[in-house]
mmCIF file of C-alpha atoms in Angstrom:
data_model
loop_
_atom_site.group_PDB
_atom_site.id
_atom_site.type_symbol
_atom_site.label_atom_id
_atom_site.label_comp_id
_atom_site.label_asym_id
_atom_site.label_seq_id
_atom_site.Cartn_x
_atom_site.Cartn_y
_atom_site.Cartn_z
ATOM 1 C CA MET Z 1 0.017 -0.028 0.012
ATOM 2 C CA THR Z 2 1.504 3.230 -0.908
ATOM 3 C CA ARG Z 3 0.866 6.181 1.642
ATOM 4 C CA PRO Z 4 0.723 9.757 0.434
ATOM 5 C CA ASP Z 5 3.907 11.819 1.200
ATOM 6 C CA PRO Z 6 3.281 13.774 4.481
ATOM 7 C CA ALA Z 7 2.975 17.647 4.222
ATOM 8 C CA PRO Z 8 6.259 19.403 5.438
ATOM 9 C CA PRO Z 9 5.635 20.604 9.152
ATOM 10 C CA GLN Z 10 5.129 24.370 8.239
ATOM 11 C CA ALA Z 11 4.180 25.490 11.704
ATOM 12 C CA ALA Z 12 7.197 23.967 13.399
ATOM 13 C CA ILE Z 13 9.536 25.215 10.495
ATOM 14 C CA ALA Z 14 8.024 28.817 10.782
ATOM 15 C CA ALA Z 15 8.695 28.933 14.786
ATOM 16 C CA ALA Z 16 12.028 27.616 14.341
ATOM 17 C CA LEU Z 17 13.155 30.146 11.807
ATOM 18 C CA ARG Z 18 11.705 33.135 13.601
ATOM 19 C CA ARG Z 19 13.390 31.866 16.948
ATOM 20 C CA GLU Z 20 16.852 31.296 15.121
ATOM 21 C CA ARG Z 21 16.765 34.607 13.381
ATOM 22 C CA THR Z 22 15.776 36.487 16.658
ATOM 23 C CA ARG Z 23 18.497 34.535 18.629
ATOM 24 C CA ALA Z 24 20.985 35.498 16.004
ATOM 25 C CA GLY Z 25 20.015 39.072 15.991
ATOM 26 C CA LEU Z 26 19.615 39.124 12.218
ATOM 27 C CA SER Z 27 17.013 40.946 9.872
ATOM 28 C CA LEU Z 28 14.750 39.091 7.440
ATOM 29 C CA SER Z 29 16.996 40.899 4.476
ATOM 30 C CA GLU Z 30 20.198 39.580 6.209
ATOM 31 C CA VAL Z 31 19.124 36.193 6.517
ATOM 32 C CA ALA Z 32 17.358 36.128 3.107
ATOM 33 C CA ASN Z 33 20.878 37.572 1.470
ATOM 34 C CA ARG Z 34 23.150 34.948 3.228
ATOM 35 C CA ALA Z 35 20.528 32.233 2.259
ATOM 36 C CA GLY Z 36 20.258 33.290 -1.434
ATOM 37 C CA ILE Z 37 16.556 33.500 -1.347
ATOM 38 C CA ALA Z 38 13.974 36.480 -1.495
ATOM 39 C CA LYS Z 39 13.061 38.314 1.410
ATOM 40 C CA SER Z 40 9.495 37.815 0.624
ATOM 41 C CA THR Z 41 10.131 33.935 0.584
ATOM 42 C CA LEU Z 42 11.568 34.123 4.305
ATOM 43 C CA SER Z 43 8.775 36.229 5.458
ATOM 44 C CA GLN Z 44 6.310 33.563 3.831
ATOM 45 C CA LEU Z 45 8.120 30.846 5.464
ATOM 46 C CA GLU Z 46 8.218 32.415 9.052
ATOM 47 C CA SER Z 47 4.379 33.053 8.655
ATOM 48 C CA GLY Z 48 4.008 29.322 8.153
ATOM 49 C CA ALA Z 49 2.994 29.857 4.276
ATOM 50 C CA GLY Z 50 4.540 28.534 1.510
ATOM 51 C CA ASN Z 51 6.164 24.791 0.803
ATOM 52 C CA PRO Z 52 9.863 25.077 1.322
ATOM 53 C CA SER Z 53 12.103 22.979 -0.479
ATOM 54 C CA LEU Z 54 14.866 20.965 1.051
ATOM 55 C CA GLU Z 55 17.350 23.117 -0.701
ATOM 56 C CA THR Z 56 15.896 26.338 0.710
ATOM 57 C CA LEU Z 57 15.734 25.080 4.183
ATOM 58 C CA TRP Z 58 19.345 23.795 4.175
ATOM 59 C CA ALA Z 59 20.403 27.108 2.931
ATOM 60 C CA LEU Z 60 18.565 28.927 5.726
ATOM 61 C CA CYS Z 61 20.220 26.679 8.308
ATOM 62 C CA VAL Z 62 23.657 27.543 6.793
ATOM 63 C CA ALA Z 63 22.731 31.231 7.020
ATOM 64 C CA LEU Z 64 21.527 30.556 10.762
ATOM 65 C CA ASP Z 65 24.476 28.471 11.535
ATOM 66 C CA MET Z 66 22.074 25.940 12.910
ATOM 67 C CA PRO Z 67 21.528 22.015 12.432
ATOM 68 C CA PHE Z 68 18.690 21.071 10.067
ATOM 69 C CA PRO Z 69 16.691 19.226 12.509
ATOM 70 C CA ARG Z 70 16.182 22.273 14.949
ATOM 71 C CA LEU Z 71 13.830 23.330 12.268
ATOM 72 C CA LEU Z 72 11.278 20.461 12.800
ATOM 73 C CA ASP Z 73 11.802 20.645 16.592
ATOM 74 C CA PRO Z 74 10.265 17.149 17.314
ATOM 75 C CA PRO Z 75 9.436 15.853 20.699
ATOM 76 C CA HIS Z 76 11.685 13.495 22.405
ATOM 77 C CA PRO Z 77 9.621 10.741 24.280
ATOM 78 C CA ALA Z 78 11.071 7.800 25.896
ATOM 79 C CA VAL Z 79 9.810 5.387 23.160
ATOM 80 C CA GLN Z 80 9.477 6.301 19.715
ATOM 81 C CA VAL Z 81 8.141 4.408 16.790
ATOM 82 C CA ILE Z 82 7.680 5.904 13.032
ATOM 83 C CA ARG Z 83 6.138 3.669 10.842
ATOM 84 C CA ALA Z 84 7.290 3.179 7.396
ATOM 85 C CA GLY Z 85 6.023 6.391 5.226
ATOM 86 C CA GLU Z 86 5.143 8.515 8.320
ATOM 87 C CA GLY Z 87 6.929 11.269 9.751
ATOM 88 C CA PRO Z 88 8.014 15.146 8.791
ATOM 89 C CA VAL Z 89 9.471 14.738 5.223
ATOM 90 C CA VAL Z 90 10.774 17.457 3.421
ATOM 91 C CA ALA Z 91 11.081 17.222 -0.770
ATOM 92 C CA SER Z 92 13.870 18.360 -2.938
ATOM 93 C CA ALA Z 93 12.703 20.915 -5.731
ATOM 94 C CA GLU Z 94 15.510 19.654 -8.110
ATOM 95 C CA ALA Z 95 15.145 15.908 -7.702
ATOM 96 C CA ASP Z 96 12.800 13.175 -6.659
ATOM 97 C CA TYR Z 97 14.425 12.933 -3.233
ATOM 98 C CA ARG Z 98 12.743 13.338 0.035
ATOM 99 C CA ALA Z 99 14.323 13.295 3.714
ATOM 100 C CA MET Z 100 12.358 12.196 6.540
ATOM 101 C CA LEU Z 101 13.675 13.072 10.124
ATOM 102 C CA LEU Z 102 13.946 9.924 12.253
ATOM 103 C CA ALA Z 103 15.752 11.167 15.268
ATOM 104 C CA ALA Z 104 17.208 14.540 15.873
ATOM 105 C CA GLY Z 105 20.189 14.474 18.410
ATOM 106 C CA PRO Z 106 19.410 15.975 21.772
ATOM 107 C CA ALA Z 107 21.089 19.126 22.635
ATOM 108 C CA ASN Z 108 24.126 17.379 24.060
ATOM 109 C CA SER Z 109 24.353 15.092 21.098
ATOM 110 C CA ARG Z 110 25.710 15.751 17.648
ATOM 111 C CA ARG Z 111 23.802 13.408 15.216
ATOM 112 C CA ASP Z 112 20.470 13.192 13.312
ATOM 113 C CA LEU Z 113 18.994 10.264 11.604
ATOM 114 C CA PHE Z 114 16.808 10.311 8.344
ATOM 115 C CA ARG Z 115 15.382 7.937 6.038
ATOM 116 C CA ILE Z 116 15.932 9.244 2.435
ATOM 117 C CA THR Z 117 14.029 7.716 -0.498
ATOM 118 C CA SER Z 118 14.968 8.979 -4.149
ATOM 119 C CA GLU Z 119 13.994 7.718 -7.662
ATOM 120 C CA PRO Z 120 16.110 7.843 -10.761
ATOM 121 C CA GLY Z 121 15.944 11.050 -12.933
ATOM 122 C CA HIS Z 122 17.973 13.907 -11.269
ATOM 123 C CA ALA Z 123 20.909 14.024 -8.804
ATOM 124 C CA ARG Z 124 20.236 15.718 -5.663
ATOM 125 C CA ASP Z 125 23.188 18.046 -5.541
ATOM 126 C CA SER Z 126 23.836 19.552 -2.101
ATOM 127 C CA ASP Z 127 25.569 22.748 -1.340
ATOM 128 C CA PRO Z 128 27.878 22.537 1.792
ATOM 129 C CA HIS Z 129 26.217 22.377 5.210
ATOM 130 C CA ILE Z 130 27.525 24.045 8.342
ATOM 131 C CA PRO Z 131 31.365 23.551 9.144
ATOM 132 C CA GLY Z 132 32.317 20.296 10.693
ATOM 133 C CA VAL Z 133 29.177 18.171 9.126
ATOM 134 C CA VAL Z 134 30.036 14.730 8.343
ATOM 135 C CA GLU Z 135 27.352 12.536 6.474
ATOM 136 C CA HIS Z 136 26.962 8.794 6.654
ATOM 137 C CA ILE Z 137 24.892 6.776 4.307
ATOM 138 C CA LEU Z 138 23.947 3.207 4.717
ATOM 139 C CA LEU Z 139 22.122 2.044 1.260
ATOM 140 C CA ALA Z 140 19.011 -0.184 2.254
ATOM 141 C CA ALA Z 141 17.701 -0.666 -1.299
ATOM 142 C CA GLY Z 142 18.188 0.059 -4.863
ATOM 143 C CA ARG Z 143 21.561 1.401 -6.153
ATOM 144 C CA ALA Z 144 22.760 4.937 -5.925
ATOM 145 C CA ILE Z 145 25.918 7.353 -6.311
ATOM 146 C CA ALA Z 146 26.732 9.131 -3.351
ATOM 147 C CA GLY Z 147 29.501 11.133 -1.729
ATOM 148 C CA PRO Z 148 31.532 14.364 -2.374
ATOM 149 C CA THR Z 149 30.593 16.033 -5.831
ATOM 150 C CA GLU Z 150 34.266 15.685 -7.075
ATOM 151 C CA GLU Z 151 34.298 11.868 -6.178
ATOM 152 C CA PRO Z 152 31.281 9.905 -5.519
ATOM 153 C CA VAL Z 153 30.936 6.434 -5.314
ATOM 154 C CA GLU Z 154 28.393 3.831 -6.600
ATOM 155 C CA LEU Z 155 26.647 2.121 -3.774
ATOM 156 C CA ALA Z 156 24.769 -1.151 -3.863
ATOM 157 C CA PRO Z 157 22.404 -2.357 -0.732
ATOM 158 C CA GLY Z 158 24.539 -2.871 2.440
ATOM 159 C CA ASP Z 159 27.242 -0.444 1.302
ATOM 160 C CA TYR Z 160 28.129 2.316 3.654
ATOM 161 C CA ILE Z 161 29.851 5.603 2.860
ATOM 162 C CA SER Z 162 31.251 8.662 4.999
ATOM 163 C CA TYR Z 163 32.040 11.841 3.691
ATOM 164 C CA PRO Z 164 32.441 15.594 4.740
ATOM 165 C CA GLY Z 165 28.890 17.322 4.511
ATOM 166 C CA ASP Z 166 30.457 20.847 4.620
ATOM 167 C CA ARG Z 167 31.585 20.149 0.947
ATOM 168 C CA PRO Z 168 29.453 20.043 -2.021
ATOM 169 C CA HIS Z 169 28.024 16.388 -2.281
ATOM 170 C CA VAL Z 170 25.590 14.476 -4.448
ATOM 171 C CA PHE Z 171 22.980 11.375 -4.079
ATOM 172 C CA GLU Z 172 21.606 10.077 -7.258
ATOM 173 C CA ALA Z 173 19.212 7.078 -7.519
ATOM 174 C CA LEU Z 174 20.023 4.532 -10.150
ATOM 175 C CA GLU Z 175 17.012 2.188 -9.603
ATOM 176 C CA GLN Z 176 13.478 2.637 -8.833
ATOM 177 C CA GLY Z 177 12.678 2.372 -4.748
ATOM 178 C CA THR Z 178 16.158 3.579 -3.772
ATOM 179 C CA TRP Z 179 16.164 4.259 -0.123
ATOM 180 C CA ALA Z 180 18.785 4.662 2.474
ATOM 181 C CA LEU Z 181 19.687 5.846 6.131
ATOM 182 C CA LEU Z 182 21.346 8.921 6.570
ATOM 183 C CA VAL Z 183 23.183 9.991 9.732
ATOM 184 C CA VAL Z 184 24.204 13.597 9.773
ATOM 185 C CA GLU Z 185 27.024 14.193 12.359
ATOM 186 C CA TYR Z 186 27.920 17.688 13.933
ATOM 187 C CA THR Z 187 31.389 17.964 14.906
#
């Protein structure tokens, strides 16, 4: 049974953007300029309107020097179960690629877990994240090319790769139904 993609958690994203921009003491214009987006786009996102792409959200996180999961501000219950196909999902605007936050690292932790799904057709080219980020991918199904843009590696199910996420990097599905576990580590 195919489940529809959940909508992005817009209210949590809006609150987090306002909170982090205020914390940093930056204006809408300054954050928008740093992220390379229009001021009106940022204003819409802070009001809970719009449907932000993964690329826009990552650019805002870099501009605000914050880890991506802080945008989603998930609760931290003692036991957490996320059923396949459920959970907060953010989609790429440039590739058939979606990231579902599975677990955000608590304040004293430096890792976040995502389940990523991707289909062939377009590579997900990622700009560098905040300094010190390392990405780890364990491919679960399908085939993919992943890693630093200048030297990506082809992965098969069960293959693992680790690379600097603070440099340009890529993920491209080579088969239908490709999915992987992504761990983003902050150092």
